XYZ file of C-alpha atoms in Angstrom:
249
model
C 1.986 26.173 6.514
C -1.056 26.060 9.357
C -2.049 23.044 10.581
C -5.680 22.939 10.728
C -7.439 20.850 13.729
C -10.598 19.854 14.335
C -11.988 19.582 17.698
C -13.703 15.900 17.550
C -10.600 14.459 16.041
C -8.747 15.634 19.383
C -8.084 13.087 22.492
C -8.474 16.191 24.846
C -12.096 17.562 23.458
C -14.730 16.698 25.731
C -16.785 13.689 24.621
C -19.975 15.485 26.292
C -20.088 17.796 23.137
C -18.529 15.638 20.269
C -21.508 13.334 20.805
C -23.670 16.834 20.463
C -21.746 17.465 16.926
C -21.893 14.163 15.749
C -25.781 13.702 16.721
C -26.586 17.317 15.016
C -24.756 15.763 11.704
C -26.112 12.649 11.722
C -29.478 13.558 12.375
C -29.107 16.157 9.612
C -28.033 13.821 6.781
C -30.536 11.452 7.774
C -33.358 14.356 7.727
C -32.597 15.290 4.365
C -31.926 11.657 3.018
C -28.272 12.854 1.849
C -26.851 9.430 1.588
C -30.025 7.444 0.099
C -28.780 7.483 -3.488
C -25.962 5.641 -2.725
C -27.925 2.568 -1.655
C -27.424 1.494 -5.340
C -23.901 1.848 -5.316
C -23.777 -0.325 -2.254
C -25.754 -2.987 -3.035
C -23.379 -3.535 -6.267
C -20.515 -3.253 -4.286
C -21.701 -6.235 -2.002
C -22.604 -8.305 -4.930
C -19.574 -8.151 -6.854
C -16.981 -8.257 -3.734
C -19.573 -11.666 -2.970
C -20.603 -10.208 0.762
C -23.353 -9.109 2.902
C -21.751 -7.569 5.650
C -20.461 -3.457 5.682
C -17.865 -2.705 8.054
C -18.416 1.342 8.417
C -15.079 3.740 9.632
C -15.590 7.063 11.478
C -19.766 6.151 11.813
C -19.951 9.348 14.080
C -23.315 8.905 15.822
C -24.369 6.372 12.805
C -27.084 7.486 11.007
C -25.152 8.285 7.736
C -24.621 4.461 7.001
C -28.239 4.163 8.324
C -29.632 6.179 5.507
C -27.677 4.835 3.109
C -28.123 1.105 3.709
C -32.061 1.817 3.921
C -32.750 0.912 0.477
C -30.554 -2.273 0.079
C -32.551 -5.925 0.169
C -31.743 -7.474 3.658
C -30.948 -10.546 1.509
C -27.897 -8.452 -0.093
C -26.959 -6.997 3.291
C -27.344 -8.588 6.571
C -25.334 -6.730 9.088
C -23.393 -3.676 8.968
C -20.978 -2.811 12.084
C -20.660 0.857 12.937
C -17.271 1.636 14.482
C -15.740 5.057 15.182
C -12.192 6.328 17.330
C -14.967 7.853 19.575
C -17.992 5.847 19.621
C -20.986 7.439 20.798
C -23.361 4.667 20.831
C -26.094 6.452 19.692
C -27.941 4.747 17.001
C -29.377 1.704 18.890
C -28.488 -1.577 17.558
C -31.092 -4.162 15.565
C -30.748 -7.228 13.357
C -28.882 -5.302 10.866
C -26.976 -2.833 12.597
C -24.506 -3.591 15.250
C -21.765 -1.383 17.264
C -18.389 -2.503 17.237
C -17.203 -2.366 21.471
C -14.154 0.174 21.967
C -12.612 2.987 20.013
C -11.574 1.324 16.776
C -8.661 3.243 14.442
C -8.751 3.115 11.072
C -4.981 3.761 10.556
C -4.106 0.201 12.927
C -4.779 -3.300 11.225
C -7.134 -4.045 13.941
C -9.079 -7.512 13.618
C -12.539 -6.760 12.276
C -15.172 -8.382 10.513
C -15.040 -9.591 6.660
C -16.654 -6.599 4.688
C -17.037 -3.949 2.310
C -15.598 -0.860 4.239
C -17.565 2.527 3.991
C -16.470 5.762 5.515
C -18.925 8.693 4.861
C -17.567 12.162 5.243
C -15.022 11.432 7.092
C -11.734 10.958 4.434
C -11.132 15.058 4.660
C -10.120 14.203 8.309
C -6.705 12.317 7.112
C -3.536 13.877 6.047
C -2.337 12.338 2.449
C -0.028 10.428 4.191
C -2.789 8.934 7.121
C -5.177 8.412 3.989
C -2.479 6.270 2.291
C -2.390 4.123 5.693
C -6.240 4.182 5.741
C -5.986 2.663 2.056
C -3.541 -0.035 2.954
C -5.531 -1.199 5.886
C -9.063 -1.132 4.480
C -9.034 -1.255 0.614
C -8.321 -4.964 0.483
C -11.761 -5.529 1.648
C -13.555 -3.230 -0.836
C -13.790 0.935 0.349
C -16.747 2.962 -0.490
C -15.507 7.265 -0.173
C -18.266 9.562 0.230
C -17.350 13.095 0.401
C -19.861 15.932 0.522
C -16.761 18.514 0.652
C -14.462 20.118 -1.355
C -12.407 23.749 -0.868
C -15.017 25.641 -2.312
C -16.167 29.456 -1.563
C -19.755 28.415 -1.949
C -19.055 25.102 0.241
C -17.436 27.288 2.909
C -20.872 29.115 3.101
C -23.335 26.685 2.955
C -21.461 24.994 5.539
C -21.099 28.360 7.992
C -24.926 28.762 7.366
C -25.599 24.893 8.402
C -23.372 25.095 11.073
C -24.655 28.315 12.377
C -28.035 29.752 11.445
C -29.878 26.054 10.656
C -28.087 24.436 13.602
C -29.616 27.171 16.079
C -33.131 27.087 14.779
C -33.060 23.367 14.822
C -31.301 22.517 18.119
C -35.216 21.793 19.748
C -35.768 19.194 16.897
C -32.450 16.987 16.692
C -33.079 13.752 18.286
C -32.278 12.516 20.545
C -33.563 15.398 22.385
C -31.566 16.843 24.415
C -32.351 19.909 26.956
C -28.217 20.898 27.455
C -28.212 21.248 23.797
C -30.556 23.842 24.098
C -28.567 25.472 26.602
C -24.976 25.208 25.042
C -26.989 26.025 21.594
C -28.667 29.522 22.210
C -27.575 30.331 25.690
C -24.189 29.950 26.140
C -23.114 28.935 22.378
C -19.827 26.608 23.211
C -21.941 23.888 21.027
C -22.600 26.404 18.161
C -19.028 27.651 17.948
C -17.123 24.558 18.065
C -19.513 22.785 15.463
C -18.837 26.095 13.020
C -15.033 25.607 13.852
C -14.791 22.174 12.825
C -17.073 22.770 9.939
C -14.875 25.474 8.432
C -11.828 23.122 9.199
C -13.348 20.513 7.480
C -13.771 22.848 4.324
C -10.051 23.924 4.427
C -8.860 20.530 5.098
C -11.195 19.150 2.021
C -9.785 18.040 -1.539
C -11.356 18.761 -4.682
C -12.727 15.181 -6.231
C -10.255 14.790 -9.141
C -7.024 15.365 -6.486
C -8.743 12.326 -4.248
C -9.386 10.187 -7.498
C -5.687 11.130 -8.689
C -4.296 9.988 -5.195
C -5.802 6.893 -4.843
C -5.083 5.804 -8.394
C -1.324 7.175 -7.615
C -1.137 4.994 -4.247
C -2.951 2.086 -5.057
C -1.722 1.349 -8.817
C -3.281 -1.518 -10.774
C -3.726 -3.533 -7.542
C -7.029 -1.799 -7.415
C -9.433 -0.768 -9.789
C -10.963 2.779 -8.831
C -14.501 3.846 -9.750
C -15.920 7.465 -9.302
C -18.913 9.452 -9.157
C -20.830 12.100 -7.952
C -24.603 13.105 -7.398
C -26.404 16.092 -6.451
C -28.774 16.042 -3.574
C -30.276 18.819 -1.617
C -27.699 21.366 -3.161
C -25.159 19.286 -2.219
C -22.680 17.754 -4.260
C -21.652 14.196 -3.351
C -18.299 12.519 -4.563
C -17.915 8.704 -4.309
C -14.872 6.304 -5.141
C -15.213 2.857 -4.276
C -11.973 0.675 -4.667
C -11.834 -3.277 -5.232
C -9.211 -5.269 -5.941
C -8.200 -6.038 -9.147
C -9.293 -9.906 -8.708
C -12.544 -9.035 -8.518
C -14.532 -8.457 -11.453
């Protein structure tokens, strides 16, 4: 079996290109408001868990969770901690958004603040064995997983179009603006190629929503409640999975 690798996950991949990639993805999902419908799910989860904080895992540049919490009242959510194994620190901090210093490995029982765990479009980065470790480490705090990818032909075409045509046409508008982004996208298209590669591999590594649901239930058993759902936004189906300890009703 071929073991597909995403370049941005590799320690040898230049942070220079990793940041350009996460900035493009974050800017795009924020622009179209892809995760804004998650706000109500987040608000309800915070109320159920009786917490007012979020620890976002695998944040990338942070704009996914920032977009998702936009409509969550400040009295329901006081702080969001952004974390990543390769943090870019692109999104500026404010009263409600804080970056955790240094790299955070979600597969290790590191000391993280208390709060609902969230992970946006990064669950597919982990193998089944790694995903189980991720759950063991983080589910006890409550965990919201959102995934936009499934291994379908339509998703492959859509991701290929987005990472090639859309990225090429929008590289002048991605924030923060970078002249080198234009150079490495339009003239010497290293960034265009690496983002497209990772997009295609992401689809190949993704799992069907029903398979994720079954694996969550099988691994977590009776220790946790698993609630699943989906919605559509901009021709994209977003699947979400909310995990909470059984003692929390």
